[in-house]
Structures are given as structure tokens and as C-alpha cells.
Coordinates of C-alpha atoms in Angstrom, one line a residue:
M23 CA -14.0 17.1 -8.0
T24 CA -15.3 13.8 -7.1
R25 CA -14.7 12.3 -3.7
R26 CA -12.4 9.8 -4.6
G27 CA -11.0 11.7 -6.9
I28 CA -10.1 14.3 -4.0
A29 CA -8.8 10.7 -1.8
G30 CA -6.3 9.8 -4.9
I31 CA -4.7 13.4 -4.8
A32 CA -4.4 13.5 -1.0
A33 CA -2.6 9.7 -1.7
V34 CA -0.7 10.5 -4.4
F35 CA 0.6 13.7 -2.4
A36 CA 1.0 11.5 1.2
M37 CA 3.0 9.5 -1.0
A38 CA 4.6 12.1 -2.6
V39 CA 5.7 13.7 0.9
A40 CA 7.2 9.8 2.0
S41 CA 9.4 9.3 -1.1
A42 CA 10.8 13.0 0.0
V43 CA 11.2 12.6 3.6
L44 CA 13.5 8.9 2.6
S45 CA 15.8 10.3 -0.5
G46 CA 16.9 13.0 2.0
C47 CA 14.8 15.4 4.0
F48 CA 16.0 14.1 7.1
R49 CA 19.5 14.9 6.5
G50 CA 19.6 18.7 8.7
E51 CA 16.2 17.6 10.0
G52 CA 17.7 16.9 13.6
M53 CA 20.3 14.2 12.9
T54 CA 22.6 13.7 15.0
P55 CA 26.0 13.1 14.5
L56 CA 25.6 9.2 15.5
M57 CA 23.0 9.4 12.9
L58 CA 24.2 10.6 9.8
A59 CA 27.4 8.0 10.5
A60 CA 24.8 5.0 10.8
H61 CA 22.9 6.7 7.8
D62 CA 25.8 7.5 5.1
G63 CA 27.6 3.7 6.7
S64 CA 30.5 5.3 8.2
I65 CA 31.8 2.6 10.4
P66 CA 34.8 4.7 12.1
A67 CA 32.5 7.3 12.6
L68 CA 30.0 5.9 14.5
K69 CA 32.2 3.4 16.5
E70 CA 34.0 6.9 17.0
R71 CA 29.9 8.3 18.2
I72 CA 29.3 5.1 20.6
A73 CA 32.3 5.8 22.3
S74 CA 31.7 9.6 22.5
G75 CA 28.5 8.4 24.2
D76 CA 26.0 9.6 22.0
D77 CA 22.9 9.3 23.0
L78 CA 22.5 5.5 20.8
N79 CA 18.8 6.2 21.1
A80 CA 18.0 9.6 20.5
R81 CA 15.4 10.2 17.7
S82 CA 15.4 12.6 14.7
R83 CA 13.0 15.2 14.1
Y84 CA 10.5 12.5 12.7
G85 CA 11.6 10.5 15.2
W86 CA 13.8 8.2 13.5
T87 CA 16.2 6.8 15.5
A88 CA 20.4 5.9 13.8
L89 CA 19.4 2.2 14.7
M90 CA 16.4 2.8 11.8
F91 CA 18.7 4.5 9.0
A92 CA 21.2 1.8 10.0
S93 CA 18.7 -1.2 8.7
W94 CA 17.3 1.4 6.1
K95 CA 20.6 1.6 4.2
G96 CA 21.5 -2.4 4.8
H97 CA 24.4 -1.6 6.6
R98 CA 24.9 -4.6 8.7
E99 CA 28.5 -3.7 10.6
Q100 CA 26.4 -0.3 11.5
V101 CA 23.5 -2.4 12.8
V102 CA 25.4 -4.5 14.7
A103 CA 28.1 -2.6 16.3
L104 CA 24.1 -0.1 17.5
L105 CA 22.8 -3.4 19.0
D106 CA 25.6 -4.6 20.8
A107 CA 26.5 -1.3 21.9
G108 CA 22.8 -1.5 23.8
A109 CA 20.4 0.4 21.1
D110 CA 16.6 -0.6 21.7
P111 CA 15.6 -2.1 18.4
N112 CA 11.6 -2.4 18.8
L113 CA 11.5 1.8 19.4
I114 CA 9.2 2.8 17.1
S115 CA 8.9 6.6 15.6
G116 CA 5.3 6.9 16.0
D117 CA 6.0 8.0 19.4
V118 CA 7.9 10.7 18.5
P119 CA 4.8 13.5 16.9
S120 CA 6.4 15.2 13.8
R121 CA 4.9 17.3 11.3
F122 CA 5.5 14.7 8.2
E123 CA 2.9 12.1 9.9
T124 CA -0.1 14.6 11.2
V125 CA -0.1 15.3 7.1
G126 CA 0.0 12.1 6.4
G127 CA 3.3 11.4 5.7
T128 CA 5.7 8.8 6.3
P129 CA 3.6 6.0 8.7
P130 CA 5.2 5.5 11.9
T131 CA 8.0 3.0 11.2
T132 CA 10.2 0.2 13.6
A133 CA 14.2 -0.9 12.8
L134 CA 12.3 -4.0 11.3
R135 CA 9.9 -2.3 9.6
Q136 CA 12.5 -1.1 7.4
A137 CA 15.0 -4.0 6.9
I138 CA 11.9 -6.1 5.8
E139 CA 10.9 -2.9 3.5
S140 CA 14.3 -2.2 1.4
G141 CA 14.4 -5.9 1.4
H142 CA 16.9 -6.5 4.1
G143 CA 16.9 -10.5 5.1
D144 CA 19.6 -10.3 6.6
I145 CA 19.6 -7.7 8.8
A146 CA 15.6 -8.4 9.1
R147 CA 16.5 -11.4 10.1
L148 CA 19.4 -10.3 12.5
L149 CA 16.9 -7.6 14.7
M150 CA 15.0 -10.4 15.5
N151 CA 17.6 -13.0 16.9
R152 CA 18.5 -9.2 18.8
G153 CA 15.2 -9.4 20.0
A154 CA 12.9 -6.7 17.5
K155 CA 9.3 -7.9 17.7
P156 CA 7.8 -9.4 14.1
D157 CA 4.3 -7.1 15.0
A158 CA 1.7 -6.8 12.5
G159 CA 3.3 -4.2 10.7
A160 CA 6.3 -5.7 10.0
A161 CA 4.0 -8.2 8.3
A162 CA 2.3 -6.4 6.9
L163 CA 5.1 -5.7 4.4
A164 CA 6.7 -8.7 4.9
G165 CA 3.9 -9.7 2.2
G166 CA 4.2 -6.9 -0.1
K167 CA 8.2 -6.6 -0.1
S168 CA 9.4 -10.0 1.0
D169 CA 10.0 -13.8 -0.1
E170 CA 8.8 -17.1 1.3
A171 CA 12.1 -17.6 3.3
M172 CA 10.9 -14.4 6.0
L173 CA 7.2 -15.3 5.5
E174 CA 8.6 -18.4 6.9
E175 CA 10.2 -16.9 9.0
L176 CA 7.5 -13.9 10.7
Q177 CA 5.5 -17.7 11.0
R178 CA 8.1 -19.9 13.3
R179 CA 8.1 -16.6 15.2
G180 CA 4.5 -16.4 16.2
V181 CA 3.2 -13.4 13.4
D182 CA -0.6 -13.7 13.6
W183 CA -1.1 -12.8 9.7
N184 CA -4.9 -11.8 10.2
Q185 CA -3.6 -8.7 12.8
P186 CA -4.5 -5.7 11.1
S187 CA -1.3 -2.7 11.6
P188 CA -2.6 0.8 11.7
Q189 CA 1.1 2.3 10.4
T190 CA 1.6 1.1 7.3
W191 CA 0.3 1.5 3.8
H192 CA -1.7 -1.7 3.8
G193 CA -3.3 -4.1 7.2
T194 CA -2.1 -6.6 6.4
A195 CA 0.2 -9.0 4.2
V196 CA -2.4 -9.9 2.3
I197 CA -3.7 -6.8 1.4
A198 CA 0.1 -6.1 0.6
A199 CA 0.5 -8.6 -1.5
A200 CA -2.5 -7.9 -3.9
A201 CA -1.7 -4.9 -4.2
R202 CA 2.1 -5.6 -5.6
G203 CA 0.3 -8.2 -7.2
N204 CA 3.1 -10.4 -5.4
R205 CA 0.8 -13.8 -6.4
R206 CA 3.0 -15.7 -5.0
N207 CA 3.0 -14.6 -1.5
L208 CA -0.9 -13.8 -1.3
D209 CA -1.0 -18.6 -2.3
W210 CA 1.6 -19.5 0.5
L211 CA -0.9 -16.5 3.1
L212 CA -3.6 -17.9 2.5
K213 CA -2.3 -21.4 2.7
H214 CA -1.7 -20.2 5.7
G215 CA -4.2 -18.9 7.8
A216 CA -5.0 -15.1 6.1
D217 CA -8.0 -14.5 5.7
P218 CA -9.3 -12.8 2.1
N219 CA -12.2 -10.8 2.9
L220 CA -10.4 -9.3 6.3
V221 CA -11.3 -5.4 6.2
A222 CA -8.5 -3.2 7.6
G223 CA -9.1 0.8 5.2
S224 CA -9.1 -1.6 2.6
T225 CA -9.1 -5.4 1.2
A226 CA -6.9 -8.1 -1.0
L227 CA -9.5 -8.0 -3.7
K228 CA -10.1 -4.0 -3.4
E229 CA -6.3 -3.0 -3.9
A230 CA -6.1 -6.0 -7.0
V231 CA -8.7 -4.2 -8.7
N232 CA -7.0 -1.2 -8.2
E233 CA -4.3 -1.8 -9.8
D234 CA -6.5 -3.3 -13.2
D235 CA -5.2 -6.5 -12.1
P236 CA -7.4 -9.0 -13.7
E237 CA -4.9 -12.4 -13.1
T238 CA -4.7 -10.9 -9.1
V239 CA -8.3 -10.8 -8.8
R240 CA -9.2 -13.8 -10.4
F241 CA -6.6 -15.7 -8.4
L242 CA -8.8 -14.0 -5.6
L243 CA -11.3 -14.7 -7.0
E244 CA -10.4 -19.1 -7.3
R245 CA -9.6 -18.4 -3.4
G246 CA -12.5 -18.1 -2.0
A247 CA -12.5 -13.5 -1.8
D248 CA -16.0 -12.3 -0.9
P249 CA -16.8 -10.0 -4.1
N250 CA -19.4 -8.0 -2.0
V251 CA -17.3 -7.1 0.7
V252 CA -18.1 -3.8 1.7
Y253 CA -15.4 -0.7 2.6
W254 CA -15.2 2.3 4.3
S255 CA -18.7 4.4 6.0
S256 CA -20.4 4.2 1.8
N257 CA -20.6 0.8 1.9
E258 CA -19.1 0.6 -1.0
T259 CA -17.8 -2.8 -2.6
A260 CA -15.2 -4.3 -5.5
L261 CA -17.2 -3.3 -8.5
F262 CA -18.3 0.3 -7.1
T263 CA -13.6 0.7 -7.0
A264 CA -13.9 -0.7 -10.8
V265 CA -15.5 1.2 -12.2
S266 CA -15.7 4.3 -10.6
K267 CA -11.8 4.7 -10.7
H268 CA -10.1 6.2 -12.9
V269 CA -8.8 4.1 -15.6
G270 CA -5.7 5.1 -18.4
D271 CA -5.6 4.4 -21.6
S272 CA -4.1 1.9 -21.4
H273 CA -5.6 -0.2 -19.3
Y274 CA -9.3 -0.2 -20.6
N275 CA -9.3 -3.7 -21.5
K276 CA -8.5 -5.1 -18.0
N277 CA -10.7 -3.2 -16.5
L278 CA -13.4 -4.5 -18.5
E279 CA -11.3 -7.6 -17.5
V280 CA -11.4 -6.8 -14.3
I281 CA -14.9 -6.2 -13.8
R282 CA -16.3 -9.2 -15.9
L283 CA -14.3 -11.3 -13.1
L284 CA -15.7 -9.4 -10.7
L285 CA -19.8 -10.2 -12.4
K286 CA -18.4 -13.4 -12.9
H287 CA -18.4 -14.3 -9.9
G288 CA -21.0 -12.6 -8.1
A289 CA -21.2 -9.3 -7.4
D290 CA -23.7 -8.0 -6.7
R291 CA -24.9 -5.4 -9.1
N292 CA -28.1 -4.1 -7.1
H293 CA -26.2 -3.0 -4.3
R294 CA -26.2 0.7 -3.0
S295 CA -23.8 2.4 -1.5
T296 CA -25.1 4.4 1.5
S297 CA -23.1 8.0 0.2
D298 CA -24.7 8.0 -3.4
K299 CA -27.4 5.9 -3.5
L300 CA -26.5 5.1 -6.7
T301 CA -26.0 0.9 -7.6
A302 CA -22.5 0.3 -9.8
L303 CA -24.2 1.2 -13.4
E304 CA -26.2 4.5 -12.6
W305 CA -22.5 5.1 -10.8
V306 CA -20.6 5.0 -14.3
Q307 CA -24.8 6.4 -16.3
R308 CA -23.8 9.5 -14.3
G309 CA -19.9 9.8 -14.5
R310 CA -20.5 9.3 -18.8
E311 CA -23.0 12.1 -18.6
G312 CA -20.8 14.6 -16.2
T313 CA -18.1 13.3 -18.9
R314 CA -20.2 14.1 -22.8
E315 CA -21.2 17.2 -20.8
A316 CA -17.0 17.9 -20.6
A317 CA -16.6 17.5 -23.8
A318 CA -19.3 18.6 -25.2
E319 CA -17.4 21.6 -23.5
A320 CA -14.3 21.4 -24.8
T321 CA -12.2 23.9 -26.8
D322 CA -8.8 21.8 -26.9
P323 CA -9.1 19.5 -29.6
Q324 CA -7.0 16.8 -27.4
V325 CA -9.0 17.9 -24.4
R326 CA -11.9 17.0 -26.2
K327 CA -10.4 13.5 -27.4
R328 CA -10.1 12.8 -24.5
L329 CA -12.9 12.9 -22.8
E330 CA -14.9 11.3 -25.3
V331 CA -12.5 8.1 -25.2
S332 CA -13.1 8.1 -21.7
M333 CA -16.8 8.2 -22.7
E334 CA -16.1 5.3 -25.5
H335 CA -15.1 3.2 -22.4
K336 CA -18.2 3.9 -20.3
D337 CA -19.7 1.9 -23.0
S338 CA -17.7 -0.6 -22.9
V339 CA -19.1 -0.8 -19.0
I340 CA -22.3 -0.3 -19.1
R341 CA -22.8 -2.8 -21.7
V342 CA -21.1 -5.0 -19.1
L343 CA -22.5 -4.5 -16.2
D344 CA -26.4 -4.1 -18.3
S345 CA -26.0 -7.4 -20.0

């Protein structure tokens, strides 16, 4: 299995873990009665726990507070009650180690990040008005999931769109917007100083390429994205991402269009990665040979057919790169 294949499996595993966490396995994992009331939306139970003197900033096993749960679930009345009682809106879940964070599961979060990520703009504004600080993590999440009104609110509060966040899946707002194909937000961010070539674990162009999204790739290239920016220690570019990623049958044509766009805008065909010492063309040629050998050895007709179709796609990529 290739390095990219292993990385892909790890990413899928991490996302599955995160999904499991956010779908309910918080329950029974160190959640206090106050947290349960905040999560479930029971205002009488919440006020009873507050009146009983429960620790407002207690952490679950995953480092979450009651305010984070209420913000995630969109329970405005609970958020107000917790803030009125003195809950800290700026605590970060990553302050407390958890088994999920140690295996690359849920990134560290805050109440504000949860409100933004879950689409609760009214609660995000409430939190900021009550002292929550919009950090790089909140800004990155807003790029992919918020509307222009939230971007404008964060801009007014002084966020730096080019400050990378090491605590979110996508390091900046422009990278997050590109990953989601959110060209409206991309347009706003680029007009307000976001750097399309900033490397923060990835780049905006790399994410659009990885999604086989030719429209967003074109959008970025026409607005200054450099196809020859390198990322990762292997010194790879967007062209390597385009030719080396696993492409489903339905995305073959989109993948070819992305490769053509990169070449049209100056992608260096002769650039070599530091790991394999191969150009993009040589990488595909090697992959095609491996696919041909696998198809020849396949005994299952369906498996052989899929490999043959994959080989045909690689032939098309080779023709584009060699033209």
C-alpha cells in the first residue's frame, strides 16, 4: 500500500472516530449532570444544577464543558444561563488530554468553534458579545461553514485570515472554503486579504484538487493560486495530488479537467517529489504498470474490470501529461 493510501485510511479512521464522538459516545464518558442538561436542552434541569453549585467549567473525558455542549446543540437559553452563571467561554477542550485526541480524533474545540461549526450564528455572536475570543480555529471553521455575515463579523473583530490554526481539520478559512467548494466565501476571503497560497498543512488549491472540483480549481487559479506551491515534506504540488489520488469512476472526467487546468496555468511537469524522485508523469506510468499487473493476476471478473477501467483512466492522464 502506498504512503498516500495509508494516510487516506488514517484520515478516514480519524473522521469516523470524530463522527462517533459527536453522535453520542460522549454520554457516559465523564459527562456531569450539568453537561447532560446542557446537551439535552433541559433548562429546568440545567438551572437546578447551577443552583446546586455544580462546577460550570468541569470537563468531560474529552475536555468538553457544559457550554461547549450547549453551543454545539444550538441551545441558546442554556448558553445564556451558563454565561450568566459565570461559565468561561474561552476554555479549549484540548487543555485536557483525551484518548480521542491522542489517536487523531476530534480536534480541540471551544464553545465558539462549536457554534460556528454547527451553523449556529446567533449563538456565535452571543458568545463573542459575552467575551468569547474569535481565534484562528474559529476563523478557519467559518471559512467553510459560515455565511458572509459571520465572516464580516469576525473581520470586524480583528481576526487574521492568514493565521494558521493547528487545531482544525483545515488550517485557514480559505483552505476550509476550498475544501467545501464554497466559492462565495472564497471570493469574500480573497478580497479581504486571505492568501490563496498559504501552506497550513495543505493549501486551498490542493484541497480543491483533492475534491475533483474543477470549478473551484479554476476559481483559485484565476485569482492567484500558484500550482507549483509545495506542501508536505515530500515536496509535492497540486499536480501530484491530482495524478496520484484515488479517483472514483464518476470523477474520471473531472480529474482530467483538473489536470488540464493545472497545466494550463503553469504547473511544472518536470517537478520531482523528494520521496519518490519522480515527475508526475513518471509516477502515473509506474502506477499504470502496477495496475496492469494486478489486472492480469485478478481472478474475480468484477475486480479485473475495475482495474482495467482504472488503467484506461491512467492512460488518459498519461496522454494529457505527455501532450
